[in-house]
Amino acid sequence: MADIIQLLPDHVANQIAAGEVVQRPASVVKELLENAIDAGADTIKLIIKDAGKTLVQVIDNGKGMSHTDARLSFERHATSKIKSAEDLFQLHTKGFRGEALASIAAIAHVELKTKQDNDDVGNCLVIEGSTVVSQEVVVTPTGTSVAVKNLFFNIPARRNFLKSDTVELRHVIDEFHRVALAHPSISFALYNNGGETFNLPISNYRQRIVNIFGNKTNEKLVPVEEDTEVLKISGFVCKPEFAKKTRGEQYFFVNDRFIKSAYLNHAIASAFEGLLKNGTHASYFLNLTVNPQTIDINIHPTKTEIKFDDEHTLYALLRSAVKHSLGQFNIAPVLDFERDPNLDTPYSFKDQNTNVPKVEVDRSFNPFQEESASKARAVAYKKEPTTSWESLYVGLESKGNDSKPNFTEVQFESEEHTASMFDDDTQVEQTHTTYQLHNKYIVSTIKSGMLVIDQHRAHQRVLYEDFLKNLTIKEAASQQLLFPLQLHFSPQDMVIINQLKDGLEHTGFVFSNVKGESVDITGVPVGVPESEVSIILEQLISDVENEVPESHFSASDLLAKSMAKSLAIKTGQSLQKDEQEHLVNKLFACKEPNVSPTNRTTFVTMSVDELDKKFI
Ligand code: ADP
Ligand code: MG
């Protein structure tokens, strides 16, 4: 029998390939936008007519193509983006398969205009159903314009298969959003049937989201940040109360590429567990950055599915990062990008006062109320003008002898004393809410019972957030030293000092001279004793050297943590009443008062009920 196998002509092969790459106008939009990004454009315009059925045009200001490349770009497997199979695992471009233009040209009328920067004129190429109709020299701006007209003109079945304009336009806009969200540093515009539908200037990520989804979105966003060896996460989740009934706004980007992943979506859903009303879905805009070697994007022609080497770790990291942010958000104020350029930091500090959690301290509480408190104080005052809590016992002792308060007696002693006694009295009233236990814990009363605070951990939390704020907004107060302090370090340590110098300066340190193996310090953060400086720096150097692997924090975090650790009130340190009060207030003004910077519990509460049980 005669041989029957033959190679398909190119235009047929292209048409078959097109079936995979181009399902609808939105697919063309995706491919053309991605080519424009790969060409290094920072301004990209998308023009649509009849939901893309009549026209999809993308105009970019990227690097353009030479005369020969313009022609070659329409060949199948013609790409400038990879050269060998190994390159598939080092991808830094959107495209790499070299088949988009060839596929599109097989099923539409395409007009390409392109010019490179150093050329005076560009090229215009017209291709219809894989056939080159013309190629001529034209005057055109630097960059590329690809106009795709009459999609599926030669495959009526596919054309008829397209949905209504409303549905197709929805797909086009979805695709536009995905690309625009992944690239806030590129300006995008979308014109539909002659009208401007979107105009997205270059901006930060938060603004890009708001420009696309509307101003109201701003208040819904909770930042998510995590930086680990295997995965960097940045972006936003929406607060649970704004969860939607549809799965609309769910975006994962891996290395700036929009992807779909039911598995990772599940990680987010589980982080939101218990926070969402039934039948609603969390919205998210999350950018994941992973080593390109650990993913395979080549498993689907539209490249929206990715195979990860270690999905389980990604799942766990993603879930915990989102959970962490949601936890933080419970006590964090609404962020506002208009006024705060540092939204991508884990904390916003500008509204610190608005953020006091509701720990209701009963300021008038006095455990010895039934006794004659005023008498007690009067006696205490006469004996020793102290406001420490022992004075209460002094009053207690005298109770048996004289249970009636005798104010007049004191008042007559001296007008002056009386006045100061009343001053004292109010002060005592205020500070009676805290007691120091074993120079270690601060005990305070709250409505439901009592609060026990670990003074060292609590102070670490307070200092940590302060330092982090200073590192973020970069305007810490500094106190000048009378004589510069010269410290000496090993060359190895000097490397670290040099690395941290900028950060340290943001916390209030002033270095006048850093060279060789010595450092001259002329200013230190307000409140840092000169004698502590060398200890702080040594501690910091050792913390940097021994950074525990499970802590995924940036250098700023480490710096803030280390300084907080060095400077925090130690266990064993006796605190005045006002110091205790101040610490309690500062702690509860923190974003995350419950834990120390190293995630240790800062306070515990015990309710009256629990106490009652102990007395049964
Ligand atoms: P791929 O993007 O996978 O390489 P395409 O068929 O989409 O394949 O494009 C083929 C080639 O044409 C690209 O590799 C690139 O060199 C060139 N090209 C396509 N679009 C543009 C553009 N907008 N600007 C500059 N070059 C482009
Ligand atoms: Mg491409």
XYZ file of C-alpha atoms and ligand atoms in Angstrom:
644
model
C 0.000 0.000 0.000
C 1.176 3.511 -0.722
C 2.456 5.784 2.099
C -0.357 7.866 3.439
C 1.270 10.035 6.128
C 2.139 13.571 5.130
C 3.218 16.716 6.948
C 0.468 19.265 7.404
C 1.021 22.544 5.633
C 2.117 25.322 8.000
C -1.089 27.296 7.790
C -3.106 24.223 8.821
C -0.709 23.454 11.663
C -1.002 27.083 12.745
C -4.754 26.900 12.686
C -4.701 23.822 14.872
C -2.262 25.484 17.278
C -4.522 28.529 17.278
C -7.307 26.360 18.580
C -5.270 25.890 21.757
C -3.905 29.387 22.145
C -6.823 31.486 20.936
C -10.231 30.593 22.235
C -11.740 34.049 22.153
C -10.821 37.720 21.757
C -9.593 37.797 25.351
C -6.893 35.261 24.466
C -5.573 37.629 21.815
C -5.622 40.447 24.355
C -3.549 38.386 26.756
C -0.936 37.386 24.189
C -0.528 40.878 22.774
C -0.330 42.553 26.180
C 2.252 40.031 27.287
C 4.348 40.622 24.184
C 4.245 44.360 24.874
C 5.449 43.787 28.442
C 8.217 41.483 27.252
C 9.267 44.246 24.858
C 9.962 46.474 27.869
C 7.128 48.946 27.285
C 6.022 51.229 30.096
C 2.943 52.542 28.322
C 0.499 50.116 26.769
C -2.816 50.881 25.089
C -5.490 48.340 24.324
C -8.140 49.202 21.768
C -11.217 47.017 21.406
C -14.118 47.056 18.960
C -17.211 44.891 19.360
C -15.768 43.100 22.365
C -12.692 42.269 20.311
C -14.553 40.399 17.598
C -13.898 43.173 15.089
C -10.673 44.578 16.505
C -8.111 43.934 19.197
C -5.212 46.330 18.972
C -2.292 46.740 21.349
C 0.071 49.688 21.016
C 3.246 49.734 23.073
C 6.332 51.917 23.422
C 8.659 48.948 23.818
C 11.792 48.077 21.911
C 10.143 47.275 18.572
C 11.389 44.846 15.950
C 13.813 44.961 13.065
C 12.650 44.450 9.483
C 13.584 40.753 9.515
C 12.277 40.078 13.021
C 8.939 41.604 12.108
C 8.583 39.012 9.408
C 9.989 36.153 11.496
C 7.795 36.872 14.498
C 4.853 35.287 12.633
C 6.627 31.991 12.054
C 5.661 29.133 14.291
C 8.161 28.467 17.116
C 9.813 31.771 16.325
C 10.832 33.446 19.564
C 13.556 35.728 20.845
C 12.920 34.653 24.425
C 14.464 31.214 24.785
C 17.201 29.413 22.950
C 17.323 26.013 24.596
C 15.197 23.756 26.759
C 17.207 24.768 29.844
C 16.005 28.324 29.418
C 12.510 27.113 30.210
C 13.556 26.999 33.845
C 15.019 30.487 33.897
C 12.081 32.337 32.442
C 11.855 36.044 32.986
C 9.462 36.717 30.125
C 5.764 36.092 29.691
C 6.101 34.452 26.320
C 8.511 31.729 25.258
C 6.532 29.342 23.070
C 6.878 31.469 19.969
C 3.462 30.557 18.659
C 1.105 33.356 19.649
C 1.636 35.616 16.658
C 1.741 32.662 14.262
C -1.514 31.298 15.697
C -3.279 34.632 15.676
C -2.184 35.375 12.123
C -3.635 32.019 11.024
C -7.166 32.961 12.046
C -7.402 36.732 11.633
C -6.345 39.760 9.630
C -3.260 41.134 11.324
C -1.519 44.443 10.819
C 1.811 44.912 12.550
C 3.585 48.251 12.738
C 6.887 48.364 14.499
C 9.977 50.546 14.814
C 13.140 50.323 16.842
C 14.469 53.360 18.647
C 17.544 53.952 16.486
C 15.702 53.543 13.175
C 14.125 56.459 11.333
C 11.320 54.461 9.825
C 9.517 51.309 10.780
C 7.832 48.392 9.076
C 4.226 47.598 8.393
C 3.289 44.008 7.756
C -0.155 42.749 6.805
C -0.952 39.054 7.164
C -4.280 37.370 6.509
C -4.791 33.732 7.426
C -1.029 33.022 7.552
C -0.450 34.687 4.186
C 1.730 37.777 4.040
C -0.216 40.346 2.062
C 2.283 43.154 2.258
C 5.373 44.401 4.051
C 6.365 48.003 3.597
C 8.254 50.823 5.213
C 6.130 53.226 7.271
C 6.528 56.174 9.549
C 5.517 55.017 13.008
C 6.569 55.790 16.590
C 9.116 53.622 18.403
C 7.432 50.513 19.671
C 4.927 48.131 18.244
C 1.284 48.183 17.292
C -0.470 44.930 16.516
C -4.028 45.134 15.220
C -5.968 41.876 15.030
C -9.146 42.215 12.967
C -12.014 39.897 12.205
C -11.047 37.082 14.482
C -11.942 33.598 13.187
C -12.889 35.072 9.792
C -11.830 31.786 8.189
C -13.325 29.441 10.798
C -17.041 30.296 10.900
C -17.759 27.533 13.418
C -15.453 29.144 15.966
C -16.762 32.580 15.228
C -20.320 31.441 15.815
C -19.216 29.839 19.007
C -18.306 33.192 20.508
C -20.639 34.534 23.165
C -22.465 37.838 23.205
C -20.452 41.047 23.181
C -21.222 41.560 26.864
C -19.747 38.199 27.798
C -16.733 38.513 25.505
C -16.030 42.028 26.737
C -16.143 40.716 30.291
C -13.430 38.196 29.372
C -11.375 40.907 27.706
C -11.603 43.142 30.743
C -10.728 40.248 33.065
C -7.623 39.589 31.041
C -6.736 43.277 31.019
C -7.117 43.391 34.813
C -4.907 40.378 35.330
C -2.093 41.818 33.290
C -2.481 45.329 34.698
C -2.523 44.043 38.292
C 0.694 42.143 37.764
C 2.429 45.275 36.456
C 1.665 48.448 38.391
C 4.888 49.958 37.074
C 3.453 50.024 33.548
C 0.683 52.417 32.562
C -2.277 50.812 30.823
C -5.307 52.216 29.056
C -8.305 50.434 27.590
C -10.529 51.957 24.916
C -13.703 50.152 24.023
C -15.699 51.180 20.931
C -13.994 54.564 20.974
C -14.489 55.344 24.680
C -11.870 55.207 27.405
C -12.841 52.480 29.867
C -9.696 52.340 31.996
C -6.740 54.612 32.389
C -4.241 53.232 34.845
C -1.217 55.398 35.552
C 2.029 53.974 36.877
C 1.529 53.533 40.616
C 2.153 51.327 43.590
C 0.316 48.049 43.928
C -2.344 49.304 46.280
C -3.177 52.224 44.022
C -3.325 49.965 41.001
C -5.909 47.807 42.753
C -7.893 50.880 43.751
C -7.683 52.364 40.237
C -9.141 49.177 38.842
C -11.703 48.253 41.461
C -12.647 51.688 42.737
C -11.866 53.970 45.653
C -13.983 51.995 48.077
C -11.570 49.106 47.734
C -8.876 50.965 49.626
C -10.404 50.520 53.035
C -11.016 46.828 52.428
C -7.411 45.874 51.865
C -5.209 44.231 54.439
C -1.540 43.957 53.487
C 0.124 40.557 53.445
C 3.901 40.320 53.525
C 6.182 37.373 53.976
C 9.727 36.802 52.914
C 11.231 33.359 53.124
C 13.931 31.513 51.270
C 11.498 29.609 49.114
C 8.741 32.124 48.722
C 8.167 35.839 48.908
C 4.587 36.927 49.340
C 3.317 40.455 48.958
C -0.081 41.885 48.288
C -3.431 42.215 49.936
C -6.404 40.260 51.126
C -9.795 41.858 51.627
C -11.246 42.123 55.098
C -13.650 39.276 55.813
C -16.715 41.520 56.074
C -16.272 42.493 52.415
C -16.178 38.906 51.187
C -18.174 38.345 48.026
C -20.794 35.851 47.004
C -18.983 35.330 43.711
C -15.380 34.358 43.342
C -14.684 37.567 41.419
C -11.632 39.173 42.884
C -9.170 36.389 43.465
C -5.758 36.925 41.992
C -2.572 34.956 42.346
C 0.478 36.074 40.486
C 3.546 33.923 40.376
C 6.631 35.797 39.246
C 4.311 38.467 37.790
C 2.214 35.971 35.867
C -1.457 35.478 36.643
C -2.149 31.872 37.524
C -5.079 29.765 38.561
C -4.565 27.357 41.410
C -7.364 25.649 43.254
C -4.826 24.325 45.725
C -3.412 27.706 46.703
C -6.904 29.145 46.740
C -7.686 26.567 49.347
C -4.799 27.827 51.453
C -6.398 31.275 51.524
C -9.843 29.879 52.217
C -8.481 27.972 55.174
C -6.717 31.071 56.508
C -10.119 32.781 56.468
C -11.796 29.867 58.195
C -14.331 30.987 60.734
C -14.243 34.580 59.520
C -16.500 34.372 56.493
C -20.249 34.143 56.243
C -21.472 30.978 54.596
C -21.319 31.036 50.836
C -18.971 34.014 50.600
C -15.469 34.033 49.216
C -12.457 36.028 50.268
C -10.953 38.415 47.751
C -7.211 38.562 47.391
C -4.454 40.066 45.293
C -1.313 38.147 46.069
C 2.049 38.167 44.388
C 4.214 35.151 44.947
C 7.847 35.245 43.965
C 9.621 31.929 43.678
C 12.819 30.725 42.102
C 11.949 30.129 38.403
C 13.760 26.814 38.650
C 11.165 25.492 41.058
C 8.197 25.933 38.741
C 7.068 24.583 35.391
C 4.907 26.969 33.411
C 5.028 24.862 30.293
C 2.152 22.615 31.191
C -0.598 24.602 29.534
C -0.645 26.560 26.255
C -2.210 29.596 27.882
C 0.310 29.378 30.718
C -2.213 30.007 33.451
C -1.406 26.816 35.259
C 1.877 26.193 36.952
C 3.436 23.154 38.481
C 5.308 23.878 41.699
C 8.100 21.667 43.018
C 6.998 22.003 46.604
C 3.339 22.856 46.736
C 2.903 21.835 50.354
C 5.385 24.339 51.694
C 3.864 27.098 49.591
C 0.445 26.185 50.902
C 1.593 26.341 54.512
C 3.485 29.603 54.087
C 0.638 31.265 52.262
C -1.899 30.187 54.811
C 0.149 31.359 57.755
C 1.035 34.696 56.131
C -2.619 35.457 55.463
C -3.657 34.330 58.922
C -1.015 36.518 60.447
C -2.206 39.548 58.504
C -5.792 38.935 59.426
C -4.812 38.642 63.068
C -2.962 41.878 62.844
C -5.818 43.531 61.074
C -8.166 42.756 63.936
C -6.355 45.352 65.909
C -4.971 47.480 63.107
C -6.533 50.685 61.825
C -7.622 51.251 58.252
C -4.674 52.170 56.118
C -4.753 55.047 53.740
C -2.407 55.118 50.810
C -2.942 58.775 50.059
C -0.977 59.821 53.086
C 1.266 56.872 53.768
C 3.778 55.799 51.174
C 4.837 52.833 53.262
C 1.761 50.738 52.988
C 3.694 47.662 52.148
C 5.255 47.537 55.576
C 3.623 45.275 58.109
C 2.499 48.160 60.259
C 1.096 51.591 59.750
C 1.870 53.873 62.587
C 0.282 57.114 61.649
C -2.952 56.471 63.471
C -1.492 55.019 66.576
C -3.931 56.736 68.901
C -7.001 55.437 67.176
C -6.000 51.951 67.939
C -6.281 51.339 71.641
C -7.935 47.970 72.090
C -10.736 47.740 74.550
C -9.105 46.682 77.739
C -11.327 48.302 80.239
C -9.259 49.347 83.177
C -11.359 50.221 86.159
C -9.498 53.298 87.256
C -11.481 53.772 90.396
C -10.903 50.242 91.558
C -9.517 50.000 95.039
C -9.254 46.607 96.658
C -9.527 48.210 100.106
C -12.495 50.341 99.342
C -14.567 49.283 102.326
C -11.946 50.637 104.615
C -11.531 54.270 105.087
C -9.341 54.837 102.127
C -8.905 58.491 102.758
C -7.919 57.823 106.307
C -5.463 55.254 105.191
C -3.893 57.677 102.834
C -3.924 60.423 105.340
C -1.992 58.287 107.748
C 0.308 57.099 105.062
C 0.909 60.619 104.018
C 1.854 61.695 107.488
C 4.244 58.852 107.950
C 5.920 58.996 104.592
C 4.826 60.822 101.473
C 4.917 57.802 99.262
C 2.586 56.600 96.602
C 3.857 53.056 96.558
C 1.382 50.333 97.224
C 2.923 49.391 100.556
C 1.452 52.603 101.866
C -1.947 51.014 101.620
C -0.968 48.480 104.202
C 0.126 51.248 106.471
C -3.399 52.498 106.379
C -4.691 49.014 106.863
C -2.749 48.549 110.075
C -4.251 51.614 111.609
C -7.720 50.589 110.669
C -8.442 48.770 113.899
C -7.511 51.740 116.029
C -9.403 54.398 114.267
C -11.932 53.480 111.684
C -13.346 56.955 111.159
C -11.562 59.173 108.718
C -10.342 62.330 110.217
C -9.709 64.727 107.452
C -9.950 67.912 109.402
C -7.031 66.935 111.540
C -4.791 66.680 108.557
C -6.221 69.731 106.940
C -5.441 71.839 109.965
C -1.873 70.739 110.118
C -0.917 72.837 107.163
C -2.807 74.359 104.314
C 0.068 73.581 102.047
C 0.159 69.973 103.026
C -3.527 69.664 102.545
C -3.272 70.973 99.061
C -0.460 68.672 98.176
C -2.252 65.820 99.817
C -5.149 66.267 97.469
C -2.821 66.427 94.519
C -1.279 63.305 95.792
C -4.689 61.843 96.285
C -5.720 62.166 92.696
C -2.430 60.733 91.638
C -2.915 57.804 93.930
C -6.369 57.297 92.520
C -4.961 57.079 89.025
C -2.032 54.881 89.714
C -3.840 52.468 91.937
C -4.641 50.323 88.962
C -1.188 48.774 88.686
C 1.102 46.871 91.026
C 4.473 45.357 90.376
C 4.929 41.761 91.365
C 8.405 40.381 92.046
C 9.878 43.146 89.904
C 8.779 41.031 86.999
C 5.064 41.368 86.374
C 2.723 44.306 86.348
C -0.678 43.421 87.715
C -3.632 45.523 86.783
C -7.378 45.344 87.120
C -9.720 45.076 84.189
C -13.458 44.900 84.101
C -13.625 41.135 83.928
C -10.887 40.473 86.455
C -7.178 40.992 86.352
C -4.365 41.399 83.930
C -0.791 40.231 84.447
C 1.818 41.713 82.156
C 5.375 40.504 81.683
C 7.260 43.783 81.919
C 10.265 42.735 79.864
C 8.279 41.292 76.983
C 5.745 44.089 77.030
C 8.430 46.716 76.831
C 10.114 44.839 74.009
C 6.866 45.002 72.060
C 6.535 48.734 72.671
C 10.118 49.489 71.673
C 9.971 47.160 68.685
C 6.999 48.925 67.178
C 8.586 52.294 67.893
C 11.817 51.319 66.188
C 9.998 49.748 63.289
C 8.054 52.932 62.851
C 11.219 54.997 62.846
C 12.813 52.657 60.366
C 9.773 52.965 58.148
C 9.122 56.665 58.274
C 12.799 57.462 58.693
C 12.483 60.368 61.032
C 13.627 59.274 64.448
C 14.693 61.815 67.020
C 18.334 61.752 67.929
C 20.182 63.047 70.963
C 23.610 64.468 70.417
C 26.516 63.181 72.486
C 28.782 65.730 74.106
C 31.861 63.786 73.076
C 31.817 61.368 70.162
C 31.880 57.764 71.215
C 34.501 55.658 69.487
C 33.882 51.931 69.269
C 36.074 49.261 67.745
C 34.982 46.180 65.882
C 36.533 43.291 64.000
C 36.610 43.587 60.191
C 33.891 40.947 60.050
C 31.695 42.942 62.413
C 32.436 46.102 60.467
C 30.902 44.500 57.397
C 27.675 44.078 59.350
C 27.862 47.586 60.824
C 28.220 48.976 57.336
C 25.230 46.980 56.176
C 23.115 48.219 59.041
C 24.374 51.783 59.116
C 21.474 53.279 57.169
C 18.908 51.462 59.230
C 20.610 52.456 62.461
C 20.592 56.076 61.353
C 16.859 55.850 60.854
C 16.493 54.815 64.474
C 18.396 57.897 65.637
C 22.067 56.904 65.577
C 24.454 59.398 63.999
C 27.762 58.067 62.711
C 30.363 60.699 62.009
C 33.053 58.355 60.910
C 32.959 54.714 59.926
C 36.266 53.504 58.663
C 38.819 50.809 59.192
C 37.778 49.059 62.329
C 36.378 51.948 64.281
C 33.110 53.778 64.414
C 32.588 57.306 65.750
C 29.118 57.899 67.050
C 27.966 61.467 67.661
C 24.258 60.867 68.231
C 22.086 58.135 69.674
C 18.329 57.514 69.638
C 16.489 59.539 72.261
C 16.290 57.550 75.482
C 19.250 55.302 74.750
C 21.937 55.698 77.423
C 25.443 56.177 76.086
C 26.665 53.311 78.229
C 24.314 50.921 76.413
C 25.460 51.752 72.902
C 28.273 49.244 72.621
C 26.096 46.515 74.123
C 23.323 47.266 71.644
C 25.645 47.110 68.679
C 27.275 43.915 69.849
C 23.923 42.308 70.441
C 22.816 43.441 67.016
C 25.872 42.014 65.303
C 25.397 38.677 67.008
C 21.695 38.668 66.131
C 22.481 39.279 62.493
C 25.115 36.554 62.528
C 22.841 34.041 64.188
C 19.611 34.977 62.541
C 17.438 32.021 63.335
C 16.333 30.386 60.099
C 12.652 30.332 60.915
C 12.491 34.075 61.284
C 11.730 35.452 57.879
C 12.066 39.043 58.726
C 13.837 41.733 56.913
C 16.883 43.549 58.169
C 14.675 46.312 59.571
C 12.732 43.844 61.616
C 15.879 42.296 62.919
C 17.290 45.676 63.817
C 14.096 46.715 65.583
C 13.899 43.419 67.432
C 17.485 43.435 68.509
C 17.387 46.997 69.770
C 14.123 46.339 71.559
C 15.673 43.320 73.234
C 18.720 45.278 74.375
C 16.843 48.275 75.647
C 13.723 46.766 77.143
C 13.163 46.989 80.891
C 14.660 43.864 82.380
C 13.065 41.373 84.703
C 14.113 42.326 88.219
C 13.918 46.033 87.578
C 11.699 47.887 89.989
C 9.295 50.306 88.359
C 7.594 53.407 89.695
C 3.824 53.586 89.535
C 3.858 56.057 86.674
C 6.339 53.897 84.791
C 4.085 50.900 85.224
C 1.056 52.816 84.030
C 2.946 54.237 81.108
C 4.090 50.803 80.043
C 0.576 49.373 80.252
C -0.826 52.225 78.180
C 1.944 52.014 75.625
C 1.528 48.257 75.329
C -2.147 48.524 74.549
C -1.502 51.229 72.003
C 0.603 48.695 70.080
C -0.567 47.019 66.907
C 0.042 43.601 68.328
C 0.036 43.894 72.114
C -0.517 40.207 72.809
C 2.924 39.000 71.856
C 6.520 40.112 72.158
C 8.487 40.673 68.941
C 9.647 37.082 69.264
C 6.094 35.877 69.568
C 6.004 35.248 73.299
C 2.921 36.028 75.327
C 3.100 39.502 76.841
C 0.141 39.312 79.177
C -2.444 36.958 80.607
C -5.824 37.741 82.052
C -7.713 36.016 84.815
C -11.402 36.595 85.151
C -13.245 36.909 88.420
C -15.028 33.681 87.490
C -11.727 31.846 87.279
C -10.675 33.305 90.595
C -14.005 32.344 92.136
C -13.402 28.768 91.088
C -10.139 28.728 92.997
C -11.937 29.701 96.175
C -14.456 26.938 96.115
P 6.763 34.512 22.245
O 6.203 35.705 22.925
O 6.415 33.250 22.904
O 8.225 34.653 21.958
P 5.156 35.396 20.045
O 4.613 34.693 18.858
O 4.178 36.021 20.959
O 6.076 34.391 20.824
O 6.160 36.502 19.549
C 7.265 36.123 18.718
C 8.402 37.119 18.831
O 8.019 38.365 18.269
C 8.778 37.454 20.247
O 9.700 36.519 20.770
C 9.374 38.834 20.116
O 10.727 38.763 19.757
C 8.609 39.427 18.936
N 7.550 40.320 19.403
C 6.231 40.015 19.519
N 5.517 41.076 19.961
C 6.386 42.083 20.125
C 6.282 43.451 20.568
N 5.115 43.981 20.950
N 7.419 44.208 20.628
C 8.609 43.678 20.249
N 8.775 42.400 19.843
C 7.690 41.605 19.779
Mg 4.190 36.112 23.094
